[in-house]
Tab-separated table of C-alpha atoms in Angstrom:
chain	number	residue	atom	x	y	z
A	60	UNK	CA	141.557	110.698	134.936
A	61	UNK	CA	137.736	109.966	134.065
A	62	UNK	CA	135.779	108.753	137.074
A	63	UNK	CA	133.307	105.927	135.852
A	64	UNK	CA	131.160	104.505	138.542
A	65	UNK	CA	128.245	102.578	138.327
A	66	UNK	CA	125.052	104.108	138.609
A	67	UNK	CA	122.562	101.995	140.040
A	68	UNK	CA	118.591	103.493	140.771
A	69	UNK	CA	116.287	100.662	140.562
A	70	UNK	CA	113.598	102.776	140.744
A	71	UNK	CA	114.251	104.884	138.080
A	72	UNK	CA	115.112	101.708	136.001
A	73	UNK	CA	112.083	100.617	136.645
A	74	UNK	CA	110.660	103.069	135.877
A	75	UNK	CA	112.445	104.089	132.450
A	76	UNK	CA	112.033	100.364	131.079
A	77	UNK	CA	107.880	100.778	131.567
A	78	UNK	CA	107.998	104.152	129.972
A	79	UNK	CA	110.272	102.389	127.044
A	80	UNK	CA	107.574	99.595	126.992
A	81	UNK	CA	105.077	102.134	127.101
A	82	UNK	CA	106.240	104.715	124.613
A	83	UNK	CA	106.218	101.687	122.084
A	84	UNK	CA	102.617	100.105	122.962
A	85	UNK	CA	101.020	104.059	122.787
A	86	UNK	CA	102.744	104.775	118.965
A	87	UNK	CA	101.715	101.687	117.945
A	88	UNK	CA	97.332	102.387	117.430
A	89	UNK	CA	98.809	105.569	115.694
A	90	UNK	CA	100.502	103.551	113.378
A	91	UNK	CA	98.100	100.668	112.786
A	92	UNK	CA	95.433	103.470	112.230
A	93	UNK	CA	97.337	105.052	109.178
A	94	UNK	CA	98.190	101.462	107.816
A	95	UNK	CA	94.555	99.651	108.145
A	96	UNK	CA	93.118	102.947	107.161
A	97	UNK	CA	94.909	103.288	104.279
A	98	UNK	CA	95.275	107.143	104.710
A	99	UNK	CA	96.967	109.595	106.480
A	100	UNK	CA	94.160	112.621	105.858
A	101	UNK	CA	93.997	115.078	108.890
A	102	UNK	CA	97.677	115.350	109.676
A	103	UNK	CA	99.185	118.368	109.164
A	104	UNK	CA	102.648	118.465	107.419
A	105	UNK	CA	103.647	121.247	110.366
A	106	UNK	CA	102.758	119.218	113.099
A	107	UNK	CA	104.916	116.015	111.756
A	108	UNK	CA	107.836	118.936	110.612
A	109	UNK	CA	107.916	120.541	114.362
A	110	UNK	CA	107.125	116.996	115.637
A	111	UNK	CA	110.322	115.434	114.270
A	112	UNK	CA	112.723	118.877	114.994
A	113	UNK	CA	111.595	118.374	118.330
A	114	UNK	CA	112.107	114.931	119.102
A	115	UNK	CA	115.459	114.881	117.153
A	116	UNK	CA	116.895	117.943	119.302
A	117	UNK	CA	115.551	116.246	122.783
A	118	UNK	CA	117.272	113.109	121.809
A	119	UNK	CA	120.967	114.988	120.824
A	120	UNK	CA	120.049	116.874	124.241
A	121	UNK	CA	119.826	114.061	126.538
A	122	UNK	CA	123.220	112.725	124.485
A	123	UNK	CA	125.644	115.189	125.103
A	124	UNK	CA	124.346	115.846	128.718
A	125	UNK	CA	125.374	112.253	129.493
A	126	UNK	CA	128.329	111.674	126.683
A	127	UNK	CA	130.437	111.158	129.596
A	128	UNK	CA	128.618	108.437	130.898
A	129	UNK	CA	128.455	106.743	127.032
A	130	UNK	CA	132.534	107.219	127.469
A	131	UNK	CA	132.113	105.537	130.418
A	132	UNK	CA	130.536	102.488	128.162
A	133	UNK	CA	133.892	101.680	127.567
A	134	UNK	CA	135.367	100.256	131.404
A	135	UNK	CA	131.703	99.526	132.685
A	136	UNK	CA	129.959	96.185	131.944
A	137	UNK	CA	127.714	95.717	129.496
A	138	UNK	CA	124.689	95.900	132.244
A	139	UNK	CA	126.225	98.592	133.506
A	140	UNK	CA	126.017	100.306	130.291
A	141	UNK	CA	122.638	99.769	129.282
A	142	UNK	CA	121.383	100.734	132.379
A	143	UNK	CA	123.433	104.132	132.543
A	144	UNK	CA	122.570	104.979	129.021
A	145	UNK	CA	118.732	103.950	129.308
A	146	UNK	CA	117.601	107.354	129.010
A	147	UNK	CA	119.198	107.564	125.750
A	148	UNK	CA	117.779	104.914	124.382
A	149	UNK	CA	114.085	106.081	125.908
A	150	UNK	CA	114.088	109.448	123.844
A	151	UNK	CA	115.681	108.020	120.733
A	152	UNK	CA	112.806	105.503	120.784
A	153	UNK	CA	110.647	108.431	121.015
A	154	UNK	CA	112.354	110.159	117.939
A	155	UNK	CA	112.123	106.738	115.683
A	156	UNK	CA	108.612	106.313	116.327
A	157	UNK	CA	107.402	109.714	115.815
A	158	UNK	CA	109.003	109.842	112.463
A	159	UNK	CA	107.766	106.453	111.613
A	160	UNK	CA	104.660	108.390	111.649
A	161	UNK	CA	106.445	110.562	108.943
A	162	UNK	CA	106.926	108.053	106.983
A	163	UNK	CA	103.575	106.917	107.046
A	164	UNK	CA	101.930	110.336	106.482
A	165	UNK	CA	103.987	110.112	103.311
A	166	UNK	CA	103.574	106.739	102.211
A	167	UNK	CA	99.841	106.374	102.615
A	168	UNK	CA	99.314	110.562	101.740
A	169	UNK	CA	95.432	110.314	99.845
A	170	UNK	CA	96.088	109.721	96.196
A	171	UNK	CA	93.339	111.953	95.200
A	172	UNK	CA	94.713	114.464	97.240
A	173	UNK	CA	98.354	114.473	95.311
A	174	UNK	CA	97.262	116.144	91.849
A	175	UNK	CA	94.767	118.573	91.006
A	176	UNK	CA	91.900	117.590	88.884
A	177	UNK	CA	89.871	119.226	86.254
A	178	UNK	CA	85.856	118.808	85.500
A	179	UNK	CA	85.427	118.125	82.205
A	180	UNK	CA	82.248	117.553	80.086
A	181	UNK	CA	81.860	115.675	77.526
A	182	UNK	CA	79.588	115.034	74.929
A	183	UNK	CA	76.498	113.318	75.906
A	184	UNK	CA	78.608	111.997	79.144
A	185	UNK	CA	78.707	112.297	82.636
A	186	UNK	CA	81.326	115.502	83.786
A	187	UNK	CA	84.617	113.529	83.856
A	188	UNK	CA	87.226	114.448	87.129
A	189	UNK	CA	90.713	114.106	84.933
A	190	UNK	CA	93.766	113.813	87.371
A	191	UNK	CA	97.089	115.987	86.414
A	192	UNK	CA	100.829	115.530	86.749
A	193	UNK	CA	100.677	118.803	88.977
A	194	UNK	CA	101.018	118.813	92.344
A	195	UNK	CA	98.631	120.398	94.423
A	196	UNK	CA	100.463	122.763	97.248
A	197	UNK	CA	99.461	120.578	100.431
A	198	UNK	CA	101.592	117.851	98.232
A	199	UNK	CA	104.368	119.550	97.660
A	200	UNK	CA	104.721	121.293	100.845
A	201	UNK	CA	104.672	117.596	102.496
A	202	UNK	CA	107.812	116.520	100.223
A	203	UNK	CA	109.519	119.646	101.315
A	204	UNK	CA	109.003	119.790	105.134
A	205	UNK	CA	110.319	116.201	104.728
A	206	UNK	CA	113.768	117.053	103.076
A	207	UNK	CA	113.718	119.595	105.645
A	208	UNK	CA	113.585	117.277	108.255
A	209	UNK	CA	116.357	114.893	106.879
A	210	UNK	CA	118.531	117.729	106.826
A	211	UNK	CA	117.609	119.106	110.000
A	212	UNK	CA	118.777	116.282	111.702
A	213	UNK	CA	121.861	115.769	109.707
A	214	UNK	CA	123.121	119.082	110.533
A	215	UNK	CA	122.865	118.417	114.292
A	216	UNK	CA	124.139	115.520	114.502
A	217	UNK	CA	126.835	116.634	112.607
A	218	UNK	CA	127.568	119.583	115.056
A	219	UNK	CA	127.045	117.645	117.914
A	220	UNK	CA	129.341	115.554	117.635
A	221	UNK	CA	132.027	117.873	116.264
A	222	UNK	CA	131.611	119.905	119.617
A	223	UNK	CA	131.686	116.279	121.397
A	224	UNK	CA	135.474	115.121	119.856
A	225	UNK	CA	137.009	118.476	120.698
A	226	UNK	CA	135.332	117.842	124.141
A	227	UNK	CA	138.500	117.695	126.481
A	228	UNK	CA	136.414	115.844	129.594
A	229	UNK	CA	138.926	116.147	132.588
A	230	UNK	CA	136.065	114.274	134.367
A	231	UNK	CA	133.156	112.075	133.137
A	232	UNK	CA	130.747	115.136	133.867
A	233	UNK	CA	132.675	117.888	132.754
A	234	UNK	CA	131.153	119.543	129.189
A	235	UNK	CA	133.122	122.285	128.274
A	236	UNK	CA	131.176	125.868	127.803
A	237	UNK	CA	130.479	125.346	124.432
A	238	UNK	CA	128.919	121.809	124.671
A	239	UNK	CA	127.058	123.599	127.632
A	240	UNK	CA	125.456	126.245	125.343
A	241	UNK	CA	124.400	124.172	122.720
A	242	UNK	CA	123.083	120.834	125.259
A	243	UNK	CA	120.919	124.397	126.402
A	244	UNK	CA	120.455	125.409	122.765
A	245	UNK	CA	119.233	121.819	122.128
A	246	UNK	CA	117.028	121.842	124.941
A	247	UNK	CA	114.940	124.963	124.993
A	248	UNK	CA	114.753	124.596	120.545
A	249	UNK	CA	113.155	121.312	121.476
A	250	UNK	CA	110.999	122.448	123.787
A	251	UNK	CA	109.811	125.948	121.525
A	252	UNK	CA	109.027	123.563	118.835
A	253	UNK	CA	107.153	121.320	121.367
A	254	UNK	CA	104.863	124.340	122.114
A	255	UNK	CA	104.686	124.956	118.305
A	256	UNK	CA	104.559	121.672	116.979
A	257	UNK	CA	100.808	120.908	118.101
A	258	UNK	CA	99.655	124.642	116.929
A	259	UNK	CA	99.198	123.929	113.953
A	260	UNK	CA	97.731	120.453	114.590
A	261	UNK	CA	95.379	121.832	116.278
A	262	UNK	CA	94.241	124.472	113.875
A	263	UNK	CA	93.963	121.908	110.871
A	264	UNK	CA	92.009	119.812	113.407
A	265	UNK	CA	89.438	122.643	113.939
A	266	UNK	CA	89.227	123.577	110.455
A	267	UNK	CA	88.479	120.049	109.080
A	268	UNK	CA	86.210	119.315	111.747
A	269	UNK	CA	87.096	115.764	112.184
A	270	UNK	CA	89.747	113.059	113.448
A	271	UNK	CA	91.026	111.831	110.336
A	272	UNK	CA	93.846	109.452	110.430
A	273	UNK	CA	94.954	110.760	113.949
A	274	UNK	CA	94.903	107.915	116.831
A	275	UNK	CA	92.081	108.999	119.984
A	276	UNK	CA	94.082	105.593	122.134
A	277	UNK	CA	97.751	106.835	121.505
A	278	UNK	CA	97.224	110.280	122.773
A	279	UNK	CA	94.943	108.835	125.216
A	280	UNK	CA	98.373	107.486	126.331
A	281	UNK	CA	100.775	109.696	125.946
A	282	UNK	CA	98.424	112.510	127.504
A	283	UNK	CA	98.987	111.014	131.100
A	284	UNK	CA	101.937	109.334	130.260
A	285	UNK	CA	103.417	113.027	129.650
A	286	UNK	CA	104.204	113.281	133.568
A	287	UNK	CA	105.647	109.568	133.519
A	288	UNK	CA	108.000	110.811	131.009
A	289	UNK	CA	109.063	114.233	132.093
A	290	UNK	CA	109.966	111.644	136.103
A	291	UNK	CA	111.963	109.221	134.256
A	292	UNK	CA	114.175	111.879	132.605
A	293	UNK	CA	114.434	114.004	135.416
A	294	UNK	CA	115.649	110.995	136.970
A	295	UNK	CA	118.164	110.623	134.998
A	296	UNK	CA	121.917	111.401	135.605
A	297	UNK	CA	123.444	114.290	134.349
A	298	UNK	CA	120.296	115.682	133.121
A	299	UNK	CA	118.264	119.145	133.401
A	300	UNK	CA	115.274	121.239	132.774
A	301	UNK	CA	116.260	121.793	129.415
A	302	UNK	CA	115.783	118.140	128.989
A	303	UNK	CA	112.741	117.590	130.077
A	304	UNK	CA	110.792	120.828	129.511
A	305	UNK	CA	109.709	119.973	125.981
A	306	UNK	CA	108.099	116.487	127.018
A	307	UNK	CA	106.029	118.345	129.557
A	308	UNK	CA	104.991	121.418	127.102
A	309	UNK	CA	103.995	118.585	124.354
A	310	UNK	CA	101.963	117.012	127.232
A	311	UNK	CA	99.707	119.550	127.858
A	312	UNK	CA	99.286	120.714	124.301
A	313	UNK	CA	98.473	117.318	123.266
A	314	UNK	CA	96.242	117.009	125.884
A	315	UNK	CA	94.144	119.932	123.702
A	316	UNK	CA	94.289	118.175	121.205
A	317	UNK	CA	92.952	114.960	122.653
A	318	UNK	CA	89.924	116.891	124.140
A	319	UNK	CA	88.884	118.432	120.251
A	320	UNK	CA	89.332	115.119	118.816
A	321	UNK	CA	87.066	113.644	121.059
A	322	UNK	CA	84.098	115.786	120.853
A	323	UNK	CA	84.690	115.814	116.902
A	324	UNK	CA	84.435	112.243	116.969
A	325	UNK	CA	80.989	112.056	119.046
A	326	UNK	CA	79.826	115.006	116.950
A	327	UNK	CA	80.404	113.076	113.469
A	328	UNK	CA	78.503	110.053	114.553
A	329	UNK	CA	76.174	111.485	115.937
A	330	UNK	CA	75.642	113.047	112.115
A	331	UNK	CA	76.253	109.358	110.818
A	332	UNK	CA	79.869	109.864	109.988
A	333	UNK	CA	82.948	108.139	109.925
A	334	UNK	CA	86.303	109.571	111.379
A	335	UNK	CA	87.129	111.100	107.652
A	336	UNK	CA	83.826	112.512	107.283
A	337	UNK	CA	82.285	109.978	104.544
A	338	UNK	CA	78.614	108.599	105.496
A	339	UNK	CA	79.099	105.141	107.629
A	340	UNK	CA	76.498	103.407	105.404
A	341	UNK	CA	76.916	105.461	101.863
A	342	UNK	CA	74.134	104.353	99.676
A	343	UNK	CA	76.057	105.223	96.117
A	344	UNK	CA	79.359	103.728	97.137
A	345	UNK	CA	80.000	102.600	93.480
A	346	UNK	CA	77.977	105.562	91.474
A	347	UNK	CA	81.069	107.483	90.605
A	348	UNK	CA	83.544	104.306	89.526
A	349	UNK	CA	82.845	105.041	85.886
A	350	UNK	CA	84.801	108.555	86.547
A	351	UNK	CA	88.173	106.690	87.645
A	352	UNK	CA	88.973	105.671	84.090
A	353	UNK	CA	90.092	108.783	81.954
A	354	UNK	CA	89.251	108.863	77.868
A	355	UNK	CA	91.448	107.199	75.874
A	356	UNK	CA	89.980	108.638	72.371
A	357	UNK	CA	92.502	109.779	70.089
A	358	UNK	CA	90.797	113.468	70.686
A	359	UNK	CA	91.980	113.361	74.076
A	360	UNK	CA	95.384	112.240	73.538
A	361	UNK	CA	95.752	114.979	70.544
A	362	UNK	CA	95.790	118.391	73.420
A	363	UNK	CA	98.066	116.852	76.591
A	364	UNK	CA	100.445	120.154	76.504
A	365	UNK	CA	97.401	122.720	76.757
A	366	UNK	CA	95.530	120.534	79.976
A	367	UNK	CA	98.614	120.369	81.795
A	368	UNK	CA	98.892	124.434	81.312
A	369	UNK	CA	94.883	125.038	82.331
A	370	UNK	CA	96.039	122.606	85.581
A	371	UNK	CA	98.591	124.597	86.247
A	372	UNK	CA	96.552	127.917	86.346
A	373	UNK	CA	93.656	125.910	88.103
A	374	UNK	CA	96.709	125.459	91.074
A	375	UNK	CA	96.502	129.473	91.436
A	376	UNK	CA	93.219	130.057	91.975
A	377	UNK	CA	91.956	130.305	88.057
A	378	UNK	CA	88.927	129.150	87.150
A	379	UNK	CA	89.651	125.732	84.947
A	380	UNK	CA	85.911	124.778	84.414
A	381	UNK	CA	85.512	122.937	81.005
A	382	UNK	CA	83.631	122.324	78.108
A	383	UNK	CA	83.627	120.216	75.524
A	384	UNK	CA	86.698	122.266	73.854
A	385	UNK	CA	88.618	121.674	76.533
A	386	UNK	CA	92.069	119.625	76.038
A	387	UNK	CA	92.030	116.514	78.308
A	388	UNK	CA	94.818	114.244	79.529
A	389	UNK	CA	96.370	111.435	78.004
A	390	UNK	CA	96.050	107.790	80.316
A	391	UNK	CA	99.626	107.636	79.479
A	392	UNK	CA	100.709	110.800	80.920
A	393	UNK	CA	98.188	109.813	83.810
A	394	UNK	CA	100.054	106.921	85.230
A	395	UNK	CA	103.579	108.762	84.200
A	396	UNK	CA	102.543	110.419	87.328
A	397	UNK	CA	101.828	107.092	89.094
A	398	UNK	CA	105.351	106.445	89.021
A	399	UNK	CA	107.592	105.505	91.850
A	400	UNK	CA	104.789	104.564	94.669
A	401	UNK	CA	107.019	102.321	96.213
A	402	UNK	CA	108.319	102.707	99.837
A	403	UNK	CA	110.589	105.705	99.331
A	404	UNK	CA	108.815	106.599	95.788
A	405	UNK	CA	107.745	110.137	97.740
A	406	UNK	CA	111.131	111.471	97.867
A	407	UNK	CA	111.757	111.237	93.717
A	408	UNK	CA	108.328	113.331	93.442
């Protein structure tokens, strides 16, 4: 027969509902930066990938290490419940935010950053920067690391909780050796792809040599709060090492992170730039609008085929610089690859 006793801590109650509280109010400047901004320049695709692998595999962690207690849902009251699954609900807040952050990266990804561009002169006119219908790689690699993602967590969620219905559960904390292996499989995967994840953050960071879109007051925030966190897990009933570890790993590295930003900042303004590295007062905001229109002569609209190929070539490292022979894009073909900008537009691309 299960055993399902309330569980009452106050303090670590307490102490999980200010760290829910508090995981929301420290995404939140992340995501209002990438929204007001308009732009989601200076992420890297690898952070957000190993970001979201990590949080997803924390959160299946932390629920089959307390599945029995979820059972338990079922004789306890409904306080009762919510209070003895809190921890669940703490990391899978952590999960949806982080890849609302995703979401964002992809939604608000730099238009002129999608689709390589070729110079092109024209007679007695300024060069010309023609947009293309291919993809440039950062692009592409975003869209993929996303699918990735979706299926990433769709294949352990799906194993989970396979292993979780053939879970016999004598007693509310009994896991059988197989959930055992892969709660520790969870566990330590989340926390190698915590040490990972802000690797390659940091490197893009470095080599751009400024902020970006990234948010100085969330990981002000979730620096410190890093210790808060790893507490109210450990706290937690039924839980381990190997469900915390990866909270305290992405601490620290953040922390690294937090430092670089913050010098890069001081540095740019101190040179007069913004966080994107764009002059805070540019003088010729406007002198390059008369490039955003492409030709529309019939000329142009005669050679689309041959552009797209010379695009293409320009994507591998050939040299596509071009004179006035060169074969330019149609405006029709142009917004063709406008299409499907809507919310989920991304994942048709």
């Amino acid at each position: 027969m299960s055993v399902c006793e309330p569980h009452h801590d106050a303090a670590a109650n307490a102490l999980t509902a200010f760290m829910c509280v508090g995981i929301t109010v420290s995404y939140l400047p992340q995501h209002w930066r990438i929204i007001s901004a308009k732009s989601s320049e200076g992420f890297s695709p690898w952070f957000l990938l190993l970001g979201g692998m990590s949080s997803a595999s924390g959160m299946l962690n932390i629920i089959v290490m307390q599945w029995g207690i979820i059972k338990c849902c079922r004789v306890l009251s409904f306080g009762s419940c919510i209070e003895s699954i809190a921890g669940i609900f703490q990391l899978a807040l952590v999960w949806v935010l982080f890849v609302m952050i995703l979401v964002l990266y992809m939604i608000y990804y730099p238009p002129e950053l999608k689709y390589v561009e070729v110079d092109v002169d024209l007679p007695n006119e300024p060069p010309q920067h023609i947009k293309t219908p291919v993809k440039r790689e950062q692009w592409k690699l975003s869209i993929t690391l996303s699918w990735v993602i979706f299926w990433h967590i769709a294949f352990l969620i799906f194993i989970t909780f396979m292993l979780l219905s053939t879970n016999p559960a004598p007693d509310w904390d009994y896991r059988s050796p197989q959930l055992e292996l892969w709660a520790t499989f969870l566990g330590v995967s989340s926390a190698l792809l915590a040490m990972f994840q802000y690797t390659p953050q940091i490197a893009h960071t470095w080599r751009i040599k400024h902020v970006g879109a990234l948010s100085i007051p969330m990981m002000c925030i979730q620096t410190p709060g890093a210790i808060l966190m790893v507490l109210s897990i450990a706290l937690r009933p039924g839980t381990n090492w190997t469900t915390w570890i990866s909270y305290a790993i992405a601490g620290a590295m953040q922390g690294i992170l937090l430092v670089m930003c913050i010098i890069f900042r001081a540095r740019q303004h101190a040179l007069g730039l913004d966080d994107f590295g764009q002059p805070i007062n540019p003088a010729m905001s406007h002198a390059t609008s008369s490039d955003a229109a492409p030709p529309t002569t019939p000329a142009v609209e005669a050679a689309v085929g041959d552009a797209v190929q010379s695009d293409m070539r320009s994507e591998h490292g050939v040299d596509v610089s071009a004179g006035e022979d060169t074969p330019l894009l149609t405006g029709k073909q142009h917004d063709a690859g406008s299409k499907g900008r809507g919310l989920f537009g991304w994942l048709k691309r």
